Coordinates of C-alpha atoms and ligand atoms in Angstrom, one line a residue:
Chain A
M179 CA -16.9 -44.0 35.5
I180 CA -15.8 -42.7 32.4
D181 CA -18.5 -42.8 30.3
E182 CA -20.5 -40.8 32.8
Y183 CA -18.3 -37.8 32.5
A184 CA -18.0 -35.5 29.7
V185 CA -15.1 -33.6 31.3
E186 CA -12.8 -34.9 33.6
I187 CA -10.4 -32.5 34.6
T188 CA -7.3 -33.9 37.8
A189 CA -5.0 -31.7 39.7
L190 CA -4.7 -29.3 36.5
R191 CA -2.2 -26.8 36.9
R192 CA -1.4 -23.9 34.4
V193 CA 2.2 -21.5 35.3
F194 CA 2.6 -18.7 32.7
A195 CA 6.1 -17.3 32.6
T196 CA 6.1 -13.4 34.0
G197 CA 8.8 -11.2 32.2
K198 CA 9.6 -9.8 29.1
G199 CA 11.6 -11.4 25.6
L200 CA 13.7 -14.5 26.8
R201 CA 14.3 -13.1 30.1
K202 CA 11.2 -15.0 31.3
R203 CA 12.4 -15.8 34.8
G204 CA 10.8 -16.4 38.3
P205 CA 8.2 -18.0 39.0
G206 CA 5.7 -16.9 37.8
H207 CA 1.9 -16.1 37.2
V208 CA -0.3 -18.9 38.7
A209 CA -3.0 -19.4 36.6
L210 CA -4.7 -22.6 37.8
D211 CA -3.4 -24.2 40.8
G212 CA -4.5 -28.0 41.3
V213 CA -7.9 -27.3 39.5
D214 CA -9.9 -30.7 39.6
L215 CA -13.9 -30.9 38.2
A216 CA -15.6 -33.7 36.7
V217 CA -18.6 -32.5 34.0
R218 CA -21.6 -35.4 34.1
K219 CA -22.6 -35.9 30.0
G220 CA -25.5 -33.8 28.7
E221 CA -25.0 -31.5 31.9
V222 CA -24.7 -27.7 31.9
H223 CA -22.1 -26.9 34.4
G224 CA -21.5 -23.0 35.4
L225 CA -18.1 -21.9 36.2
L226 CA -18.3 -18.9 38.1
G227 CA -15.9 -16.7 38.9
P228 CA -14.6 -12.8 39.4
N229 CA -11.6 -12.1 36.7
G230 CA -8.6 -13.4 36.6
A231 CA -9.7 -16.5 38.4
G232 CA -8.4 -18.8 35.8
K233 CA -12.2 -18.8 33.3
T234 CA -10.4 -18.3 30.2
T235 CA -7.2 -20.5 30.9
L236 CA -9.7 -23.7 31.4
C237 CA -11.3 -23.9 28.4
K238 CA -8.6 -22.9 26.8
I239 CA -6.5 -26.1 28.2
L240 CA -10.3 -27.3 27.1
S241 CA -10.2 -26.6 23.8
T242 CA -6.6 -27.8 23.1
V243 CA -5.5 -24.5 22.8
L244 CA -3.3 -24.4 25.0
L245 CA -0.8 -26.4 26.9
P246 CA -1.4 -27.4 31.0
T247 CA 1.5 -26.9 32.8
S248 CA 0.7 -30.3 34.9
G249 CA -2.2 -32.5 35.6
T250 CA -5.0 -33.9 32.8
A251 CA -7.5 -32.8 31.3
K252 CA -10.0 -35.4 29.3
V253 CA -13.0 -34.6 27.4
L254 CA -15.2 -37.6 26.0
G255 CA -12.6 -40.0 27.2
F256 CA -9.5 -38.1 25.3
D257 CA -7.2 -36.5 26.3
V258 CA -6.1 -32.4 25.9
V259 CA -2.6 -33.1 24.8
G260 CA -2.3 -36.1 23.5
Q261 CA -5.9 -36.7 21.3
T262 CA -6.1 -33.1 20.1
S263 CA -7.9 -34.1 17.3
R264 CA -10.4 -36.4 18.6
V265 CA -10.9 -33.8 21.0
R266 CA -11.1 -31.3 18.8
E267 CA -14.0 -33.3 16.7
S268 CA -15.8 -33.3 19.7
M269 CA -16.2 -30.0 20.7
G270 CA -16.7 -26.6 20.2
I271 CA -16.0 -23.4 21.6
V272 CA -17.8 -19.6 22.2
F273 CA -15.0 -17.4 23.5
G274 CA -16.8 -14.4 24.9
G275 CA -16.0 -10.8 23.0
E276 CA -16.1 -9.0 19.8
R277 CA -12.9 -10.0 19.0
G278 CA -12.7 -13.9 16.8
L279 CA -14.7 -13.4 13.7
Y280 CA -13.9 -12.1 9.9
G281 CA -15.3 -8.8 10.1
R282 CA -15.3 -8.2 6.9
L283 CA -17.4 -11.5 5.8
T284 CA -21.2 -11.8 6.3
A285 CA -22.6 -14.2 8.9
R286 CA -23.0 -16.4 6.7
Q287 CA -19.5 -16.3 4.6
N288 CA -18.3 -16.8 8.4
L289 CA -20.1 -20.2 9.3
K290 CA -19.5 -21.2 6.2
F291 CA -15.9 -21.2 6.7
W292 CA -16.0 -22.7 10.0
G293 CA -18.0 -25.4 9.1
A294 CA -15.7 -26.6 6.4
L295 CA -13.1 -26.5 8.6
H296 CA -15.6 -29.3 10.4
G297 CA -15.1 -31.4 8.1
L298 CA -18.7 -30.6 6.4
H299 CA -18.5 -29.1 2.9
G300 CA -21.4 -28.8 -0.3
K301 CA -25.6 -29.4 0.6
A302 CA -25.1 -30.8 4.3
L303 CA -22.8 -27.6 5.4
R304 CA -25.2 -25.1 3.4
T305 CA -28.5 -26.5 5.8
R306 CA -26.3 -26.8 8.7
V307 CA -25.6 -22.8 8.4
D308 CA -28.8 -22.4 7.6
T309 CA -30.6 -23.5 10.8
L310 CA -28.0 -22.2 12.8
L311 CA -28.6 -19.4 11.0
E312 CA -32.6 -19.6 11.8
R313 CA -31.4 -20.8 15.7
V314 CA -29.6 -18.1 16.6
G315 CA -31.9 -15.3 15.2
L316 CA -30.1 -13.8 12.3
T317 CA -31.6 -14.9 9.7
G318 CA -32.6 -11.5 8.6
R319 CA -28.6 -9.8 8.4
A320 CA -26.9 -13.5 7.5
D321 CA -25.7 -11.5 4.1
D322 CA -24.4 -8.6 6.0
R323 CA -21.0 -8.0 7.2
V324 CA -20.2 -9.0 10.7
E325 CA -18.4 -5.4 11.1
G326 CA -20.9 -3.7 11.5
F327 CA -22.8 -6.3 13.9
S328 CA -23.6 -4.8 17.5
R329 CA -22.4 -6.4 19.8
G330 CA -24.9 -8.6 20.8
M331 CA -24.9 -10.0 16.8
K332 CA -22.2 -11.0 17.3
Q333 CA -22.6 -13.0 20.5
R334 CA -24.6 -15.0 18.3
V335 CA -23.1 -15.2 15.3
H336 CA -20.0 -16.8 18.3
L337 CA -22.8 -18.8 19.4
A338 CA -23.3 -20.7 16.1
R339 CA -20.0 -21.0 15.3
G340 CA -19.8 -22.3 18.6
L341 CA -22.6 -25.0 17.0
V342 CA -21.3 -25.4 13.6
G343 CA -20.1 -28.3 14.4
D344 CA -22.2 -30.3 16.3
P345 CA -20.2 -30.6 19.1
A346 CA -21.2 -33.0 22.5
V347 CA -19.5 -30.3 24.2
L348 CA -19.6 -27.0 24.1
L349 CA -17.2 -24.7 26.1
L350 CA -19.1 -20.7 26.6
D351 CA -16.6 -18.6 27.5
E352 CA -18.7 -15.9 29.6
P353 CA -21.7 -15.6 26.2
T354 CA -23.6 -13.1 27.1
T355 CA -20.9 -10.0 27.6
G356 CA -22.3 -7.8 25.8
M357 CA -26.3 -9.2 25.4
D358 CA -29.1 -7.1 25.9
P359 CA -31.8 -8.1 28.4
V360 CA -33.5 -9.4 25.8
A361 CA -30.6 -11.0 23.9
A362 CA -29.6 -12.7 27.1
K363 CA -33.3 -14.4 27.4
D364 CA -33.1 -15.8 24.3
F365 CA -29.9 -16.8 24.8
R366 CA -31.0 -18.8 28.4
S367 CA -33.8 -20.8 26.0
L368 CA -31.5 -22.2 23.8
V369 CA -29.1 -23.2 26.4
G370 CA -32.1 -24.9 27.3
E371 CA -32.1 -26.5 24.1
L372 CA -28.5 -27.8 23.8
R373 CA -29.2 -29.2 27.1
A374 CA -32.9 -31.1 25.7
E375 CA -30.2 -32.1 22.6
N376 CA -28.4 -33.9 25.5
R377 CA -25.4 -31.5 25.2
T378 CA -22.7 -30.9 28.0
V379 CA -22.6 -27.5 28.0
L380 CA -19.4 -25.9 30.0
I381 CA -20.4 -22.1 30.9
T382 CA -18.0 -19.8 32.5
T383 CA -19.8 -16.4 33.7
H384 CA -19.5 -13.8 36.7
D385 CA -22.8 -13.5 36.7
M386 CA -24.7 -15.7 39.2
V387 CA -28.0 -14.7 38.6
E388 CA -26.9 -16.2 34.5
A389 CA -25.4 -19.5 36.7
E390 CA -28.1 -20.0 38.5
Q391 CA -31.3 -19.8 35.7
V392 CA -28.9 -21.9 33.6
C393 CA -27.3 -24.6 35.1
D394 CA -27.3 -27.8 36.6
R395 CA -24.4 -27.5 38.7
V396 CA -21.9 -24.8 39.5
S397 CA -18.4 -24.2 40.5
L398 CA -17.2 -21.4 42.1
I399 CA -13.3 -20.8 41.3
D400 CA -11.6 -17.8 42.4
A401 CA -7.1 -18.0 41.7
G402 CA -7.2 -20.6 39.8
R403 CA -8.3 -22.8 42.8
I404 CA -12.2 -24.8 42.8
L405 CA -13.5 -23.8 45.8
A406 CA -16.8 -25.8 45.7
T407 CA -19.5 -27.3 43.4
E408 CA -22.8 -26.8 44.7
P409 CA -26.4 -27.3 42.7
P410 CA -28.1 -23.7 41.6
A411 CA -30.4 -23.5 44.7
A412 CA -27.6 -22.8 47.0
L413 CA -26.6 -19.2 44.5
S414 CA -30.5 -18.4 45.0
E415 CA -30.0 -19.3 48.6
W416 CA -27.0 -17.0 48.8
I417 CA -29.1 -14.4 46.2
T418 CA -32.0 -13.7 48.7
R419 CA -29.8 -14.1 51.7
F420 CA -26.9 -12.2 51.3
E421 CA -29.4 -8.9 49.8
R422 CA -28.4 -5.0 49.3
V423 CA -30.5 -2.3 50.6
D424 CA -29.4 1.4 49.6
V425 CA -31.2 4.5 50.7
P426 CA -29.4 7.9 49.7
A427 CA -29.8 9.4 53.3
A428 CA -31.7 7.9 56.6
P429 CA -31.2 9.5 60.4
A430 CA -27.9 7.9 62.0
E431 CA -30.5 7.4 65.0
V432 CA -31.9 4.7 62.5
V433 CA -29.6 3.4 60.6
A434 CA -28.3 2.6 63.7
R435 CA -30.7 1.0 65.1
L436 CA -31.5 -1.3 62.0
R437 CA -27.8 -1.9 62.6
E438 CA -29.1 -4.3 65.2
L439 CA -31.3 -6.1 63.6
P440 CA -30.6 -10.0 63.7
G441 CA -29.6 -10.9 59.9
V442 CA -28.0 -7.5 59.1
G443 CA -24.5 -7.6 58.0
S444 CA -22.3 -4.5 57.8
V445 CA -24.1 -1.4 57.0
S446 CA -21.3 1.1 55.2
T447 CA -21.8 5.1 54.8
E448 CA -20.4 6.8 51.1
D449 CA -21.3 10.9 50.7
G450 CA -24.8 10.1 53.1
R451 CA -25.7 7.0 51.1
V452 CA -26.4 4.1 53.3
R453 CA -26.1 0.3 52.4
F454 CA -27.1 -2.5 54.6
E455 CA -25.9 -6.0 53.8
T456 CA -28.2 -9.0 54.8
T457 CA -27.0 -12.4 55.9
Q458 CA -30.3 -14.1 56.1
E459 CA -33.1 -14.3 53.7
G460 CA -36.7 -12.1 54.2
V461 CA -34.0 -9.5 56.2
A462 CA -34.5 -7.2 53.2
A463 CA -38.1 -7.1 52.5
Q464 CA -37.8 -6.7 56.8
L465 CA -35.4 -3.5 56.3
V466 CA -37.3 -2.1 53.9
R467 CA -40.4 -2.1 56.1
A468 CA -38.3 -0.3 58.6
L469 CA -37.4 2.2 56.6
V470 CA -40.2 3.3 55.0
D471 CA -42.0 3.8 58.6
E472 CA -39.4 5.8 59.5
G473 CA -40.1 7.4 56.4
V474 CA -37.0 7.2 54.4
T475 CA -39.1 6.4 51.4
S476 CA -36.8 6.2 48.4
V477 CA -35.8 2.9 49.2
T478 CA -33.9 0.8 46.9
T479 CA -32.7 -3.5 47.0
S480 CA -30.7 -5.5 44.7
K481 CA -29.1 -8.5 44.4
P482 CA -25.4 -9.0 45.7
S483 CA -22.9 -9.5 43.6
L484 CA -20.7 -12.3 42.8
E485 CA -17.9 -10.6 44.9
E486 CA -19.9 -10.1 48.1
V487 CA -21.1 -13.7 48.3
Y488 CA -17.2 -14.5 48.4
L489 CA -16.7 -12.3 50.8
H490 CA -19.8 -13.7 53.0
V491 CA -19.7 -17.2 52.2
F492 CA -15.4 -18.3 51.8
G493 CA -14.6 -15.0 54.2
H494 CA -11.6 -13.8 51.7
N495 CA -11.2 -11.0 49.8
G496 CA -13.0 -12.1 46.3
M497 CA -13.3 -8.3 45.0
A498 CA -9.2 -8.2 43.8
V499 CA -8.8 -8.7 40.0
R500 CA -5.8 -10.8 40.5
K501 CA -3.1 -10.2 38.1
Chain B
M262 CA -7.2 -31.2 0.2
R263 CA -10.8 -30.6 1.4
T264 CA -9.1 -28.2 3.6
V265 CA -7.0 -26.5 0.9
L266 CA -10.1 -25.3 -1.5
T267 CA -11.3 -24.3 2.1
G268 CA -8.6 -21.9 2.3
C269 CA -8.8 -21.3 -1.6
W270 CA -12.2 -20.1 -1.1
Y271 CA -11.5 -17.9 2.1
Q272 CA -8.5 -15.7 0.5
L273 CA -10.8 -15.4 -2.9
L274 CA -13.5 -13.8 -0.9
V275 CA -10.9 -11.5 1.6
L276 CA -9.0 -10.7 -1.7
R277 CA -12.6 -9.5 -3.5
R278 CA -13.6 -7.0 -0.2
S279 CA -9.8 -5.7 0.5
P280 CA -7.7 -4.8 -3.1
A281 CA -5.2 -3.0 -1.3
D282 CA -3.8 -6.0 -0.3
L283 CA -2.9 -6.8 -3.2
M284 CA -1.8 -3.1 -3.8
A285 CA 1.9 -4.3 -6.1
L286 CA -1.0 -4.7 -9.2
F287 CA -1.5 -1.3 -8.9
V288 CA 2.4 -0.5 -9.1
A289 CA 3.7 -3.1 -11.5
P290 CA 2.4 -0.9 -14.4
V291 CA 3.5 2.3 -13.3
N292 CA 7.1 0.3 -12.8
T293 CA 6.9 -1.0 -15.7
A294 CA 5.8 2.7 -18.0
V295 CA 9.2 4.0 -16.2
F296 CA 11.6 1.3 -16.8
L297 CA 10.6 1.2 -21.0
A298 CA 10.8 4.7 -20.3
I299 CA 14.6 4.4 -19.9
V300 CA 14.9 1.6 -22.1
R301 CA 14.1 3.7 -24.6
H302 CA 15.7 7.0 -23.9
A303 CA 18.9 4.4 -24.2
D304 CA 18.2 3.2 -26.9
R305 CA 18.0 -0.6 -25.7
P306 CA 15.5 -2.4 -27.0
D307 CA 17.7 -5.6 -26.0
L308 CA 16.6 -4.9 -22.9
V309 CA 12.3 -4.3 -23.1
G310 CA 12.2 -8.1 -22.1
H311 CA 14.4 -7.2 -18.9
A312 CA 11.8 -4.2 -18.3
V313 CA 8.5 -6.1 -18.6
L314 CA 9.9 -8.4 -17.0
A315 CA 11.2 -6.8 -13.6
P316 CA 7.6 -5.4 -11.9
G317 CA 6.1 -8.4 -12.3
L318 CA 8.7 -10.5 -10.6
M319 CA 9.0 -7.3 -8.0
A320 CA 5.1 -7.3 -8.0
L321 CA 5.2 -11.5 -6.9
W322 CA 8.0 -11.4 -3.6
A323 CA 6.0 -7.8 -2.5
I324 CA 3.0 -9.2 -1.6
A325 CA 4.4 -12.3 -0.5
L326 CA 6.0 -10.6 1.7
I327 CA 3.6 -8.0 2.5
T328 CA 0.2 -10.0 1.8
C329 CA 1.4 -13.9 2.9
G330 CA 3.8 -12.2 5.7
E331 CA 0.7 -11.2 7.4
L332 CA -1.2 -13.8 7.1
I333 CA -0.7 -15.3 10.3
D334 CA -0.1 -12.5 12.2
A335 CA -3.7 -10.6 11.6
E336 CA -5.5 -14.0 12.6
R337 CA -3.2 -13.0 15.8
F338 CA -4.5 -10.1 15.8
G339 CA -8.0 -10.4 14.9
G340 CA -8.0 -13.3 17.6
T341 CA -9.4 -16.1 15.4
L342 CA -5.6 -17.7 15.5
E343 CA -7.0 -20.0 18.9
A344 CA -10.6 -21.3 17.3
L345 CA -8.4 -22.1 14.0
V346 CA -6.2 -24.3 16.5
A347 CA -9.3 -25.4 17.7
V348 CA -10.9 -27.1 14.8
P349 CA -10.0 -30.7 13.7
A350 CA -8.6 -29.4 10.1
R351 CA -5.2 -28.7 9.8
M352 CA -3.4 -25.4 9.5
L353 CA -1.1 -26.4 7.3
P354 CA -3.8 -27.4 4.2
L355 CA -5.6 -23.4 5.3
L356 CA -2.7 -21.5 5.2
T357 CA -1.6 -23.6 1.7
G358 CA -4.6 -22.8 0.1
R359 CA -4.5 -19.1 0.7
V360 CA -1.1 -18.5 -0.2
V361 CA -1.9 -20.1 -3.5
V362 CA -4.1 -18.3 -4.3
V363 CA -2.6 -14.9 -3.5
T364 CA 0.5 -16.4 -5.4
T365 CA -1.3 -16.9 -8.4
A366 CA -3.1 -12.9 -7.8
S367 CA 0.0 -11.9 -7.8
L368 CA 0.8 -12.6 -11.1
F369 CA -1.4 -10.7 -13.1
A370 CA 1.5 -8.3 -12.5
F371 CA 2.7 -10.0 -15.6
A372 CA 0.2 -9.6 -17.5
E373 CA 0.0 -5.8 -16.3
S374 CA 3.4 -5.5 -18.0
W375 CA 3.0 -6.9 -21.3
L376 CA -0.2 -5.0 -21.0
V377 CA 1.9 -2.0 -20.7
A378 CA 4.6 -2.4 -23.5
V379 CA 1.8 -3.0 -25.6
L380 CA 0.6 0.3 -25.4
F381 CA 4.6 1.1 -25.5
G382 CA 3.8 0.2 -29.3
L383 CA 6.4 -2.8 -28.0
R384 CA 5.7 -6.3 -29.2
V385 CA 7.8 -8.9 -26.7
P386 CA 8.1 -12.3 -28.2
I387 CA 8.6 -15.0 -26.5
P388 CA 10.7 -17.1 -28.7
H389 CA 10.7 -20.5 -26.6
P390 CA 7.4 -20.5 -24.9
A391 CA 7.3 -23.5 -23.3
I392 CA 10.3 -22.5 -21.7
F393 CA 8.5 -19.0 -20.9
V394 CA 5.9 -20.6 -19.5
I395 CA 7.0 -23.7 -17.2
S396 CA 9.8 -21.5 -15.9
M397 CA 6.4 -18.6 -14.9
L398 CA 4.5 -22.0 -13.2
G399 CA 7.8 -22.4 -11.3
T400 CA 8.5 -19.5 -10.1
A401 CA 5.2 -19.3 -9.0
L402 CA 5.1 -23.0 -7.2
A403 CA 8.9 -21.4 -5.4
M404 CA 6.9 -17.9 -4.4
A405 CA 4.6 -19.4 -2.6
C406 CA 6.5 -22.2 -0.8
W407 CA 9.0 -19.1 0.1
A408 CA 5.7 -16.8 1.3
G409 CA 4.5 -19.7 3.5
V410 CA 7.7 -18.9 5.4
M411 CA 7.3 -15.7 5.5
A412 CA 4.0 -16.0 6.8
S413 CA 5.6 -18.1 10.2
V414 CA 9.0 -16.1 10.4
F415 CA 7.4 -12.8 10.9
V416 CA 5.3 -14.0 14.0
L417 CA 7.7 -16.2 15.1
A418 CA 10.4 -13.1 15.0
R419 CA 8.5 -10.0 16.2
S420 CA 11.4 -8.1 15.1
A421 CA 11.9 -9.5 11.5
R422 CA 8.8 -7.1 11.0
I423 CA 11.1 -4.2 11.3
F424 CA 12.6 -5.2 8.5
Q425 CA 9.5 -6.6 6.5
N426 CA 9.2 -3.6 4.4
A427 CA 12.4 -3.2 4.1
L428 CA 13.4 -6.9 2.8
G429 CA 11.8 -5.4 -0.8
F430 CA 15.6 -4.3 -2.7
P431 CA 17.9 -6.2 -0.8
F432 CA 16.3 -9.3 -3.1
F433 CA 15.3 -7.5 -5.8
V434 CA 19.0 -7.0 -5.8
L435 CA 19.9 -10.7 -4.4
G436 CA 17.1 -12.2 -7.4
G437 CA 18.7 -10.1 -10.0
V438 CA 14.9 -8.6 -10.5
L439 CA 16.5 -5.4 -11.7
V440 CA 19.9 -6.8 -13.0
P441 CA 21.1 -10.1 -13.5
V442 CA 23.0 -11.5 -11.2
A443 CA 26.1 -12.6 -13.0
M444 CA 27.0 -8.6 -13.5
L445 CA 27.4 -8.2 -9.6
P446 CA 30.7 -9.2 -7.8
D447 CA 31.0 -12.5 -7.4
W448 CA 31.4 -12.8 -4.1
V449 CA 27.7 -12.2 -3.5
R450 CA 27.4 -15.3 -6.1
P451 CA 27.1 -17.7 -2.7
L452 CA 23.9 -15.3 -1.9
T453 CA 22.5 -15.4 -5.3
N454 CA 22.2 -18.8 -5.4
V455 CA 20.0 -19.7 -2.8
V456 CA 17.9 -16.8 -3.8
F457 CA 15.3 -18.9 -6.1
L458 CA 14.1 -15.5 -7.9
S459 CA 17.5 -15.8 -9.2
W460 CA 16.9 -18.9 -10.8
S461 CA 13.7 -17.4 -12.4
S462 CA 14.7 -14.1 -13.6
D463 CA 17.4 -15.9 -15.2
L464 CA 15.2 -18.3 -17.0
L465 CA 12.6 -15.9 -17.4
R466 CA 14.7 -13.2 -19.3
D467 CA 16.8 -16.4 -21.2
A468 CA 13.3 -17.5 -22.4
L469 CA 12.8 -13.9 -24.3
K470 CA 15.8 -14.2 -25.9
T471 CA 16.7 -15.8 -29.4
A472 CA 19.3 -17.6 -28.4
P473 CA 18.9 -21.1 -27.3
V474 CA 18.3 -21.1 -23.5
Q475 CA 20.9 -23.1 -21.6
D476 CA 21.5 -26.1 -19.3
F477 CA 17.8 -25.6 -18.9
A478 CA 17.1 -28.8 -16.9
G479 CA 19.6 -28.4 -14.6
R480 CA 18.5 -24.8 -13.5
L481 CA 14.7 -25.7 -13.3
T482 CA 16.6 -28.2 -11.0
A483 CA 17.4 -26.0 -9.2
L484 CA 14.4 -23.8 -8.9
L485 CA 12.1 -26.3 -7.6
G486 CA 15.0 -27.7 -5.0
L487 CA 15.1 -24.0 -3.4
A488 CA 11.3 -24.1 -3.7
A489 CA 11.2 -27.7 -1.4
V490 CA 13.6 -26.3 0.3
G491 CA 10.9 -22.9 1.1
A492 CA 7.7 -25.5 1.4
G493 CA 9.9 -27.8 4.5
L494 CA 11.5 -24.4 5.9
G495 CA 7.5 -23.0 5.8
A496 CA 6.0 -26.7 7.3
Y497 CA 8.6 -26.9 10.2
L498 CA 8.5 -23.1 10.7
L499 CA 4.6 -23.2 11.3
S500 CA 4.6 -26.2 13.6
A501 CA 6.7 -23.9 15.4
V502 CA 4.7 -21.1 15.3
L503 CA 1.1 -23.5 16.8
K504 CA 3.6 -25.1 19.5
R505 CA 4.2 -21.7 20.7
V506 CA 0.5 -20.4 20.9
R507 CA -0.1 -23.7 22.8
S508 CA 2.9 -23.0 25.4
L509 CA 2.9 -19.7 25.6
G510 CA -0.4 -18.4 25.3
T511 CA 1.4 -15.2 24.4
L512 CA 0.7 -15.0 21.1
T513 CA -3.1 -14.1 21.3
Y514 CA -3.7 -10.0 22.9
A515 CA -5.7 -11.1 25.7
Ligands
ADP172 N1 -1.1 -15.6 28.6 C1 -1.1 -15.3 29.4 N2 0.1 -14.9 29.9 C2 0.4 -14.6 31.0 N3 -0.5 -14.0 32.4 C3 -1.6 -14.3 31.9 C4 -2.6 -15.0 30.5 N4 -3.4 -15.5 29.8 C5 -3.6 -15.1 30.9 N5 -3.1 -14.6 32.3 C6 -3.3 -15.0 34.0 O1 -3.8 -15.7 34.1 C7 -5.0 -15.3 35.3 C8 -6.1 -16.3 34.7 O2 -6.5 -15.4 33.7 P1 -8.3 -16.1 33.1 O3 -8.2 -16.9 32.9 O4 -8.6 -14.9 31.4 O5 -9.9 -15.5 33.8 P2 -11.2 -15.1 34.1 O6 -11.6 -16.0 32.4 O7 -11.5 -15.8 35.1 O8 -11.6 -14.0 33.6 C9 -4.9 -13.9 35.2 O9 -4.2 -13.5 36.2 C10 -4.5 -13.4 33.8 O10 -3.7 -12.5 34.1
MG173 MG1 -11.5 -15.1 31.1

């Protein structure tokens, strides 16, 4: 069985001490609360959850940067606590955000540095760096300092850095934060390439559409627990089921009538704006038609947020950002 | 070993991009000029050697304190510390390479001082060149070791940061940089004996005097011994830093 999984996590808990300085007392803050997760080799696995769910904490533990409070985690069969060097050799990490790169160095120098720390040198290092710069579309800016890069470009450098050690397992923590739509599309094709190269990818996100598009399986995480592991088809079903229909204004009696349609979940009004939330596929289209027939013309539909899906599917308030 | 070289290469790039990290190198010639002016005014040509060595030693210490003291903290601040923990390469050789480069660069201050003396029309003969060179190398080595200690101390004991800028002059005194420790009250001797700078500055000054250098081997051993203590302590503190990162997860500002 061990051979089958690239990442195996059992009963993983992480508690952060609360309070400041030496007076760290109290029960602590539970960031991960008994996580079980198995990622198959060659799989692109999504970890989908709202802010504060524990995604980054999980990535840090897998990358040996943070110790678990209890439970075990293995990468390619190597324990993240006891066999750190084996884990570090086989893993690449991309932590999202602007930080984590040397702004004063160029993109090429950044990659050379990290490549060297993965044991590459000489020609092998140069070739690897050139290939990666090409791959993330930065060849033209390779010798510019990273501090002058846009967020999206920095994110590409981050991605290249994660790949510089030719890792079998890649952790991507919110990799598309700050990317423009074009870059995000490129990113999706990059993940496709990684899958074709038979790498295992664990990618965290709070964007359902992204998770649906790139992942083979998606685990939903909230408040430090895995709620479910689903194929992306389940997500796309939720996305079409729980659509939103917004209108800037509508006659009260029309709203009252539409509220009774089967498949219309909740209706909320704010400053005259009305939002219908559907719970069945196809109902959104029906609503739009009905509204247009009533003469309400400026109708917009949108995809549900992750929080809404959590609310509908798991029946609790996923909206709260956990502290 | 290769990681040491990576550290050197990286630090050279950084220094080239931010020469302000070596601010003390801009100050050293000015200090030399001031000291030489005092020496000349007091009409004490025998103290020219002191005036030329002191600014170099001060720069060496100041750069270790400020620049090396910040090496790890800057990684933490920039969000790269975690990524450094997660690579296969070890942190100790990487830090060693970086510290060696910074320390080597700070040696340039001695050359500056010597040049200023030349501009003053003074010659600084070195009657014991071998002893001078060996003492200088020993000093650089010890400084590099203790710079490693500083890099970790200022991360572990965050309150120590408050004193970071103030840790110059006390050590210039304890290290006999300005005034030989022999001229300090007796009760500070136990303190000065464990500050490697005191051995360095005495040895370097003696190498500039015509009188034979007393007990060179013993004093060099003391200097190298203190260097070894610094190396051991530095390695230990670095592992404590890494342990703290992994267990508390608090070294990075999320
Ligand atoms: N170093 C830390 N010290 C204390 N609490 C932390 C620390 N890191 C994360 N947390 C807390 O743990 C929870 C999970 O955080 P995180 O893993 O960053 O979530 P996500 O990445 O899903 O947004 C949050 O409530 C966060 O405040
Ligand atoms: Mg996160």
